[in-house]
Protein backbone atom coordinates (compact mmCIF):
# COMPACT_ATOMS: atom_id res chain seq x y z
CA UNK A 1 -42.83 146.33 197.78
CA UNK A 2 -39.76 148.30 199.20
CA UNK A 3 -36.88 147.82 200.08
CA UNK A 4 -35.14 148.67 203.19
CA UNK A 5 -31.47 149.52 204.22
CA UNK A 6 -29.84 148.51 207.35
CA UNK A 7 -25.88 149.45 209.10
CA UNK A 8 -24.83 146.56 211.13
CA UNK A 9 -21.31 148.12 212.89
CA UNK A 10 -18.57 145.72 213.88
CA UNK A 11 -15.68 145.52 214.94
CA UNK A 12 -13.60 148.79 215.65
CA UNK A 13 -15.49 150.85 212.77
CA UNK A 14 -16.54 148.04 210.00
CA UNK A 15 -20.17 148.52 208.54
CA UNK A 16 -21.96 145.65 206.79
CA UNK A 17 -24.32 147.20 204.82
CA UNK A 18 -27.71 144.85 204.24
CA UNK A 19 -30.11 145.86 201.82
CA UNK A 20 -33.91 143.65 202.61
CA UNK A 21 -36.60 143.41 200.05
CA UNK A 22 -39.72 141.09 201.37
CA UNK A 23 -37.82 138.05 203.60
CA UNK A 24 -34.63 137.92 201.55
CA UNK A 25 -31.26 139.90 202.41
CA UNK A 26 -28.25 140.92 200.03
CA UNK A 27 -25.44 141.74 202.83
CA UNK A 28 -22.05 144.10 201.64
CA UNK A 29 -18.78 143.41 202.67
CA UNK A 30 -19.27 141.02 205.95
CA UNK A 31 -16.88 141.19 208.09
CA UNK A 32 -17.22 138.29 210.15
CA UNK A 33 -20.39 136.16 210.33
CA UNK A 34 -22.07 136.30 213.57
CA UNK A 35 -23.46 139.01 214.13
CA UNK A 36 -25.01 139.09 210.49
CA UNK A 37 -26.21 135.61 211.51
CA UNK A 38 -27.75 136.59 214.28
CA UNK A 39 -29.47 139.86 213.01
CA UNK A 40 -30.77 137.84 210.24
CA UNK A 41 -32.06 135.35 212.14
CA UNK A 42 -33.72 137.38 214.33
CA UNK A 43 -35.45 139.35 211.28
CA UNK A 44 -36.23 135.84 210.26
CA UNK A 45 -34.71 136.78 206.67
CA UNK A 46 -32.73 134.71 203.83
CA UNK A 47 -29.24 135.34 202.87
CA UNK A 48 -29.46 135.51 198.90
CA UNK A 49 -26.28 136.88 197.94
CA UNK A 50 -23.10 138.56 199.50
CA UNK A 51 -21.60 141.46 197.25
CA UNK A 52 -17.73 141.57 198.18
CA UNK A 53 -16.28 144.84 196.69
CA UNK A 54 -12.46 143.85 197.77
CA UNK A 55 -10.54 140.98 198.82
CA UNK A 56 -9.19 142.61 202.17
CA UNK A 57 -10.03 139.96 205.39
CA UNK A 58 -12.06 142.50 207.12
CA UNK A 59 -14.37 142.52 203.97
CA UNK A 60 -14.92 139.06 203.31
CA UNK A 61 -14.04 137.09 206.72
CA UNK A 62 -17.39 136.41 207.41
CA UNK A 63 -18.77 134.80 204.00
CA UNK A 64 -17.39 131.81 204.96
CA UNK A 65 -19.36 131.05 207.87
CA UNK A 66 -22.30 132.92 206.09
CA UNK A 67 -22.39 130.31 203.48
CA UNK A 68 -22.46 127.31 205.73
CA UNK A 69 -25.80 128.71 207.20
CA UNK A 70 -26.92 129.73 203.33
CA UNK A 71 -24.68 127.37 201.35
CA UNK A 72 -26.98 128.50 198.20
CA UNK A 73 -26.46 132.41 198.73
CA UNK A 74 -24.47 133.59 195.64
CA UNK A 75 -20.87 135.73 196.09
CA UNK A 76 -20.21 138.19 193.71
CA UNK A 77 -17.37 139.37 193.20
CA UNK A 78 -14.67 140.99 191.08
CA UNK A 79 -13.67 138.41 188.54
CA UNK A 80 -9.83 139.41 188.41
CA UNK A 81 -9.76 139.03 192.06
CA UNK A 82 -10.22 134.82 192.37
CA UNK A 83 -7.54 133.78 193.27
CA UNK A 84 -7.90 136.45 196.51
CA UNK A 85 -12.19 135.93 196.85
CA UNK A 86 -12.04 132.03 195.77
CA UNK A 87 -16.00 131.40 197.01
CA UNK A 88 -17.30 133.85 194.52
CA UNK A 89 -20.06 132.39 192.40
CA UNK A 90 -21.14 135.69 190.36
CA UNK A 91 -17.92 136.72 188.72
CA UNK A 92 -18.43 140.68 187.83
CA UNK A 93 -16.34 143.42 186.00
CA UNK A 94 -17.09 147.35 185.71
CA UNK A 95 -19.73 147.57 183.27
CA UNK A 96 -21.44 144.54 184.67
CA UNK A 97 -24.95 144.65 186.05
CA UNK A 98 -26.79 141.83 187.82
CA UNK A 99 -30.45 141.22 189.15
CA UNK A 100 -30.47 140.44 192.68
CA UNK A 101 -34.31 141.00 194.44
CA UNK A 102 -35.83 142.54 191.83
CA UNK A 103 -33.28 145.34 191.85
CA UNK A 104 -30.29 146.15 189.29
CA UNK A 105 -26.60 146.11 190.61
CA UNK A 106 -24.39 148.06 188.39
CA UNK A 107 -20.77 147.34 188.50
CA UNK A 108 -18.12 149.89 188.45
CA UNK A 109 -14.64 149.12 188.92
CA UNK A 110 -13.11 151.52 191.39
CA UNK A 111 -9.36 150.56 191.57
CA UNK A 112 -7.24 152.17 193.65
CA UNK A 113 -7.42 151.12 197.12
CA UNK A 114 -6.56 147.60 196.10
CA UNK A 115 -5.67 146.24 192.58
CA UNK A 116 -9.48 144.61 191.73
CA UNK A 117 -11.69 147.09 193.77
CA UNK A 118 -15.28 147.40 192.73
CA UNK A 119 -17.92 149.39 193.49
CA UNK A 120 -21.98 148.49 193.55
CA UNK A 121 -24.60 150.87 192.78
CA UNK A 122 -28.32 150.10 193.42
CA UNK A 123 -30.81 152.18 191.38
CA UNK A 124 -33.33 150.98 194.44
CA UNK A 125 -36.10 152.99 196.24
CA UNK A 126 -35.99 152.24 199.74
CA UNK A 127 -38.55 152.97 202.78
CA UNK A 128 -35.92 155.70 204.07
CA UNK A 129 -35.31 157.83 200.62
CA UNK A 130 -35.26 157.70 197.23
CA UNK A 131 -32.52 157.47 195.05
CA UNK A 132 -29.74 155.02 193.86
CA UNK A 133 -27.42 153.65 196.62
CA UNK A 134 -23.60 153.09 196.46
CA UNK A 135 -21.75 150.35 197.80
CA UNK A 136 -17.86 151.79 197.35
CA UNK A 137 -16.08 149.62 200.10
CA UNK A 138 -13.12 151.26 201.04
CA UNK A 139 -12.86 153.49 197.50
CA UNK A 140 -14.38 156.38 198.66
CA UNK A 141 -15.24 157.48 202.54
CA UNK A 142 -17.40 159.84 204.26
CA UNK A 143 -15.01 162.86 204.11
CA UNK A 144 -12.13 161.07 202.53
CA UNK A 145 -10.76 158.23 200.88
CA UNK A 146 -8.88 154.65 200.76
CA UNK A 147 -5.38 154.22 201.06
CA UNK A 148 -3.14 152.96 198.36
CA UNK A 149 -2.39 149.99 198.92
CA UNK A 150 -2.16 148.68 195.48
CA UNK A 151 -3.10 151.65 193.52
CA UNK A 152 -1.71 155.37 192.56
CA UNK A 153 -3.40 158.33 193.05
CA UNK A 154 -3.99 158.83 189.20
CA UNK A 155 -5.98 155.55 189.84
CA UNK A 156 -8.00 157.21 192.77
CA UNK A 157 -8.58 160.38 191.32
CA UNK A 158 -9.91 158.33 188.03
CA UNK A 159 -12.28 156.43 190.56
CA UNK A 160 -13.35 159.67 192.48
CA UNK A 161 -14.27 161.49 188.99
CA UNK A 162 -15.65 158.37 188.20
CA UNK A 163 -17.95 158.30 191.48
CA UNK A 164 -18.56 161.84 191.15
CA UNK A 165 -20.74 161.04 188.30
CA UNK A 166 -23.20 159.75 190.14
CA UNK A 167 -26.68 161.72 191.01
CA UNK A 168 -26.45 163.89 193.97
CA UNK A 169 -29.26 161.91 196.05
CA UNK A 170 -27.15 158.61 195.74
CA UNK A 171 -26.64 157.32 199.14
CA UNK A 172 -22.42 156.67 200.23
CA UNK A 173 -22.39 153.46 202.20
CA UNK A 174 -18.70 152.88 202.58
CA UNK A 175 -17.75 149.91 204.80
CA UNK A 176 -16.11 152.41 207.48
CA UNK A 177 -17.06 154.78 210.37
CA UNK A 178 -14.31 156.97 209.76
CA UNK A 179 -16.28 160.63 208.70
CA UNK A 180 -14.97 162.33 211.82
CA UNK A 181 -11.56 161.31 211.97
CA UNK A 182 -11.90 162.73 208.33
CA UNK A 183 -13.42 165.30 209.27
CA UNK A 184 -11.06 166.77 212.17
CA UNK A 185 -8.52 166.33 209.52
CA UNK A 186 -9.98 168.59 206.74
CA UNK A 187 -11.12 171.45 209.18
CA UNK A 188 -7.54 171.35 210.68
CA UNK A 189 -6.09 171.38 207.02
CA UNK A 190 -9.38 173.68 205.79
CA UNK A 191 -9.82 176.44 208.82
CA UNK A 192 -12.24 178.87 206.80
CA UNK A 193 -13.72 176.45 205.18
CA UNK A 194 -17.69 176.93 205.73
CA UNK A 195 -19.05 173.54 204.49
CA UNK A 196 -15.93 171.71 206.35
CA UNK A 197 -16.47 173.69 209.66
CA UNK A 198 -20.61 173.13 209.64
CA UNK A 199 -20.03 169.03 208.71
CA UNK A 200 -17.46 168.87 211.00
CA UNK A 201 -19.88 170.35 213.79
CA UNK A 202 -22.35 168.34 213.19
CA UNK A 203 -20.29 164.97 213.01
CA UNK A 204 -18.87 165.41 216.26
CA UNK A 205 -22.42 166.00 218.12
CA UNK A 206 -23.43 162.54 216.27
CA UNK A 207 -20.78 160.32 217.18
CA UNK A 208 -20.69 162.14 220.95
CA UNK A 209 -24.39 160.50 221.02
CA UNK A 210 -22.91 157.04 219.71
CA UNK A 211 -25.04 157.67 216.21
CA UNK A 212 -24.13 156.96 212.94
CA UNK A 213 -23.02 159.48 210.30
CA UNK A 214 -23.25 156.87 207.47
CA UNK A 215 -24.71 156.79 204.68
CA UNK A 216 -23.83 159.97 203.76
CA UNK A 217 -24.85 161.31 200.19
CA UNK A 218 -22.91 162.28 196.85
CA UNK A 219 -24.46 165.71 197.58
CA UNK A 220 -22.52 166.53 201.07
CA UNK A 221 -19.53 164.85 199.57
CA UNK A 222 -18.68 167.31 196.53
CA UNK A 223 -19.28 170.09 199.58
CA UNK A 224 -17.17 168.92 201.86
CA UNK A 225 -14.64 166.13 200.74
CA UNK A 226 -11.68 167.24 199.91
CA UNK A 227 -10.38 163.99 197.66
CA UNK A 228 -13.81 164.57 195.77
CA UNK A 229 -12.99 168.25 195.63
CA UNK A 230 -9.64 167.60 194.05
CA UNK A 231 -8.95 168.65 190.54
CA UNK A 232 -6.02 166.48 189.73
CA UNK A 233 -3.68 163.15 190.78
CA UNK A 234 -1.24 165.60 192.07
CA UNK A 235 -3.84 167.03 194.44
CA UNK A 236 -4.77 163.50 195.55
CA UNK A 237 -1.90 162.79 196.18
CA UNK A 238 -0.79 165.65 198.41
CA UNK A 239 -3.81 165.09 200.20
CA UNK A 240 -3.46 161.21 200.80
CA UNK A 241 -0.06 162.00 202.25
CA UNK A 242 -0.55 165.02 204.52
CA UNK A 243 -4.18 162.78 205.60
CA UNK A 244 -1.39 159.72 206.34
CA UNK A 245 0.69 161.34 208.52
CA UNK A 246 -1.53 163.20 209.83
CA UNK A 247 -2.17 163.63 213.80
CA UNK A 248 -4.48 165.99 215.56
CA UNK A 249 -2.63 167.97 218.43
């Protein structure tokens, strides 16, 4: 039996990623609880476990309401982040792995974006492609990065490098539609720039037709992410600020 990955968008540019295997569903980062609810319910499917990469309330707003309607679903979370993700029931740090539907979770902690923030990868074969898929929250995006909110950029550049490690075929499911926002802003900042301009191009047709450009891969990320591409913390961090004040004319 395979598995199968699904993109349920929400809100402005959330994406709660749900991963199905047979009738049971492991859901990423829910946002609010409705519409997982309802998509669930209509795939007639079992909420087994909720992974929660950060504590931030448009990651883990909906678990509450999740659990009433699964009260025995599991959380799993980042152990140093309780007192922030108090319902978490699997209490995880990097180096961690846990069985959830006959597939291994590996843990990586990712912090940067916020104190605690961990990362999920899947070593799962779905219906759609092979290869392991990452769960990175708001650590690393399609065509950029997280904000630092809690961390440095010595602490995102270690989680980049850290990401980076992981095989090209690996599947990016950050929680955000943000790739061509990201995107405008590395081809303005990257003119000549051949594997910006051609992802750029291609981003913009997508989202004109109200598609998806998530998940995106580890491959097209070392071509055309700049944070990925950076050598150093200093780099990062020239990058995070020109990226955060940053306005397209």
């Amino acid at each position: 039996m395979r598995s199968t990955l699904h993109a349920l968008p929400v809100l402005q540019d959330n994406i709660i990623w749900i991963l199905v295997r047979g009738q049971n569903a492991v859901v990423v980062d829910p946002a609010v609880s409705e519409p997982v609810a309802d998509w669930l319910s209509e795939q007639r499917l079992k909420l087994v476990a909720v992974l929660q990469t950060h504590h931030h309330a448009d990651h883990i707003g909906g678990t509450p309401g999740l659990l009433r309607i699964w009260p025995n679903a599991e959380v799993v979370a980042c152990a140093a982040d309780r007192k922030r993700i108090p319902f978490q029931t699997i209490s995880v740090g990097d180096g961690d792995t846990i069985q959830l539907m006959d597939h291994s979770f590996q843990v990586l902690g990712v912090a940067a974006h916020t104190a605690h923030h961990i990362a999920f990868v899947v070593d799962a074969v779905t219906d759609q492609a092979p290869g392991p898929v990452l769960f990175c929250g708001d650590t690393l995006f399609s065509g950029g990065c997280g904000r630092l909110f809690e961390g440095t950029a010595n602490d995102m550049h270690r989680a980049l490098q850290r990401l980076d490690q992981l095989p090209s075929d690996t599947r990016v499911c950050c929680a955000h539609e943000y790739t061509e926002n990201n995107l405008r802003w590395a081809r303005a900042l990257k003119p000549e720039d051949p594997a910006i301009q051609r992802r750029a191009e291609a981003v913009i047709a997508l989202r004109s037709r109200g598609e998806l450009t998530l998940p995106s891969s580890m491959r097209e990320e070392r071509r055309s992410n700049l944070f990925l591409r950076a050598g150093s913390a200093d780099e990062v961090a020239r990058l995070r600020h020109h990226k955060d004040h940053w306005k397209e004319a």
